[in-house]
mmCIF file of C-alpha atoms in Angstrom:
data_model
loop_
_atom_site.group_PDB
_atom_site.id
_atom_site.type_symbol
_atom_site.label_atom_id
_atom_site.label_comp_id
_atom_site.label_asym_id
_atom_site.label_seq_id
_atom_site.Cartn_x
_atom_site.Cartn_y
_atom_site.Cartn_z
ATOM 1 C CA MET A 98 111.927 105.175 111.930
ATOM 2 C CA PRO A 99 109.889 102.794 109.735
ATOM 3 C CA ASP A 100 109.651 100.271 112.585
ATOM 4 C CA HIS A 101 108.333 102.935 114.972
ATOM 5 C CA VAL A 102 105.871 104.834 112.790
ATOM 6 C CA MET A 103 102.928 103.958 115.043
ATOM 7 C CA ASP A 104 104.854 105.326 118.036
ATOM 8 C CA ILE A 105 105.424 108.756 116.505
ATOM 9 C CA ILE A 106 102.311 109.316 114.395
ATOM 10 C CA ASP A 107 99.799 111.846 115.697
ATOM 11 C CA PRO A 108 96.850 109.797 117.048
ATOM 12 C CA SER A 109 94.398 112.300 115.554
ATOM 13 C CA LEU A 110 95.394 111.049 112.091
ATOM 14 C CA LEU A 111 93.944 107.656 112.938
ATOM 15 C CA ILE A 112 90.525 108.854 114.078
ATOM 16 C CA GLU A 113 88.012 108.301 111.322
ATOM 17 C CA ARG A 114 85.365 110.992 111.131
ATOM 18 C CA ASN A 115 82.422 111.037 108.815
ATOM 19 C CA ASP A 116 81.251 114.525 109.751
ATOM 20 C CA ALA A 117 83.365 117.553 108.981
ATOM 21 C CA HIS A 118 81.559 119.768 111.504
ATOM 22 C CA GLY A 119 81.035 117.349 114.367
ATOM 23 C CA ASP A 120 81.297 117.941 118.079
ATOM 24 C CA GLY A 121 84.812 119.342 118.581
ATOM 25 C CA ASP A 122 84.947 118.503 122.291
ATOM 26 C CA ARG A 123 83.962 114.916 121.636
ATOM 27 C CA TYR A 124 86.571 114.677 118.886
ATOM 28 C CA GLU A 125 89.293 115.963 121.223
ATOM 29 C CA SER A 126 88.203 113.432 123.852
ATOM 30 C CA GLU A 127 88.457 110.616 121.332
ATOM 31 C CA ILE A 128 91.990 111.653 120.447
ATOM 32 C CA ARG A 129 93.060 111.726 124.078
ATOM 33 C CA ALA A 130 91.305 108.476 124.985
ATOM 34 C CA ARG A 131 92.354 106.400 122.024
ATOM 35 C CA ARG A 132 95.891 105.092 121.937
ATOM 36 C CA THR A 133 97.489 104.922 118.519
ATOM 37 C CA THR A 134 98.036 101.191 118.777
ATOM 38 C CA SER A 135 94.328 100.611 119.364
ATOM 39 C CA TYR A 136 93.822 101.178 115.639
ATOM 40 C CA ARG A 137 95.264 97.720 115.192
ATOM 41 C CA HIS A 138 91.965 96.115 116.145
ATOM 42 C CA GLY A 139 91.734 94.962 112.527
ATOM 43 C CA SER A 140 93.734 92.089 111.137
ATOM 44 C CA PRO A 141 97.531 92.084 111.428
ATOM 45 C CA ILE A 142 97.707 92.413 107.643
ATOM 46 C CA GLN A 143 95.572 95.578 107.753
ATOM 47 C CA ALA A 144 97.727 97.042 110.527
ATOM 48 C CA THR A 145 100.861 96.322 108.498
ATOM 49 C CA ARG A 146 99.384 97.938 105.392
ATOM 50 C CA LEU A 147 98.372 101.004 107.386
ATOM 51 C CA GLU A 148 101.911 101.311 108.712
ATOM 52 C CA GLU A 149 103.272 100.940 105.157
ATOM 53 C CA CYS A 150 101.021 103.789 103.976
ATOM 54 C CA LEU A 151 102.143 106.028 106.826
ATOM 55 C CA VAL A 152 105.827 105.220 106.291
ATOM 56 C CA SER A 153 105.427 105.974 102.601
ATOM 57 C CA VAL A 154 103.892 109.392 103.269
ATOM 58 C CA MET A 155 106.571 110.222 105.852
ATOM 59 C CA GLN A 156 109.361 109.207 103.472
ATOM 60 C CA ILE A 157 107.867 111.381 100.749
ATOM 61 C CA GLY A 158 107.645 114.317 103.158
ATOM 62 C CA LEU A 159 111.228 113.864 104.290
ATOM 63 C CA SER A 160 112.505 113.602 100.728
ATOM 64 C CA CYS A 161 110.684 116.830 99.817
ATOM 65 C CA SER A 162 112.269 118.663 102.717
ATOM 66 C CA ALA A 163 115.891 117.948 101.777
ATOM 67 C CA ILE A 164 118.107 120.991 102.134
ATOM 68 C CA SER A 165 119.474 120.799 98.611
ATOM 69 C CA PRO A 166 116.874 121.229 95.864
ATOM 70 C CA THR A 167 118.723 118.650 93.753
ATOM 71 C CA GLU A 168 118.107 116.026 96.471
ATOM 72 C CA ARG A 169 114.360 116.666 96.485
ATOM 73 C CA GLY A 170 112.008 114.551 94.432
ATOM 74 C CA GLN A 171 110.516 115.833 91.210
ATOM 75 C CA MET A 172 106.935 116.959 91.733
ATOM 76 C CA ASP A 173 105.423 114.595 89.166
ATOM 77 C CA VAL A 174 107.093 111.648 90.925
ATOM 78 C CA VAL A 175 106.030 112.953 94.348
ATOM 79 C CA VAL A 176 102.417 113.374 93.223
ATOM 80 C CA ASN A 177 102.348 109.828 91.814
ATOM 81 C CA LYS A 178 103.766 108.413 95.062
ATOM 82 C CA LEU A 179 101.217 110.347 97.128
ATOM 83 C CA LYS A 180 98.383 109.125 94.906
ATOM 84 C CA ALA A 181 99.608 105.550 95.302
ATOM 85 C CA ALA A 182 99.710 105.941 99.103
ATOM 86 C CA ARG A 183 96.216 107.469 99.078
ATOM 87 C CA ASP A 184 94.833 104.677 96.916
ATOM 88 C CA SER A 185 96.431 102.050 99.132
ATOM 89 C CA TYR A 186 94.913 103.649 102.230
ATOM 90 C CA LEU A 187 91.460 103.963 100.649
ATOM 91 C CA ASN A 188 91.546 100.319 99.573
ATOM 92 C CA LEU A 189 92.498 99.331 103.103
ATOM 93 C CA ARG A 190 89.709 101.424 104.560
ATOM 94 C CA ARG A 191 87.180 99.986 102.099
ATOM 95 C CA ARG A 192 88.148 96.447 103.162
ATOM 96 C CA ARG A 193 87.710 97.370 106.838
ATOM 97 C CA GLU A 194 84.159 98.548 106.168
ATOM 98 C CA GLU A 195 83.132 95.291 104.503
#
């Protein structure tokens, strides 16, 4: 799965929106029109870091959904991993805007 994260991720997660109450129809059109791989218009390093963030979040989600509670991550560890993924993504996004 880690090598195919961009193939399975919901394209709507990659649409950046600045307005929370924007035109819903336009937003839906953007999702349909924009292929997931088109996000890679940045540098290859940025695309790789984005994929790493997404893989990290997916791995955390999968580990939290283990059938046996003893196989699930402890919440303090999960929260720290999610914060690290968030910070990594925000740093990536900040660099794209420069």
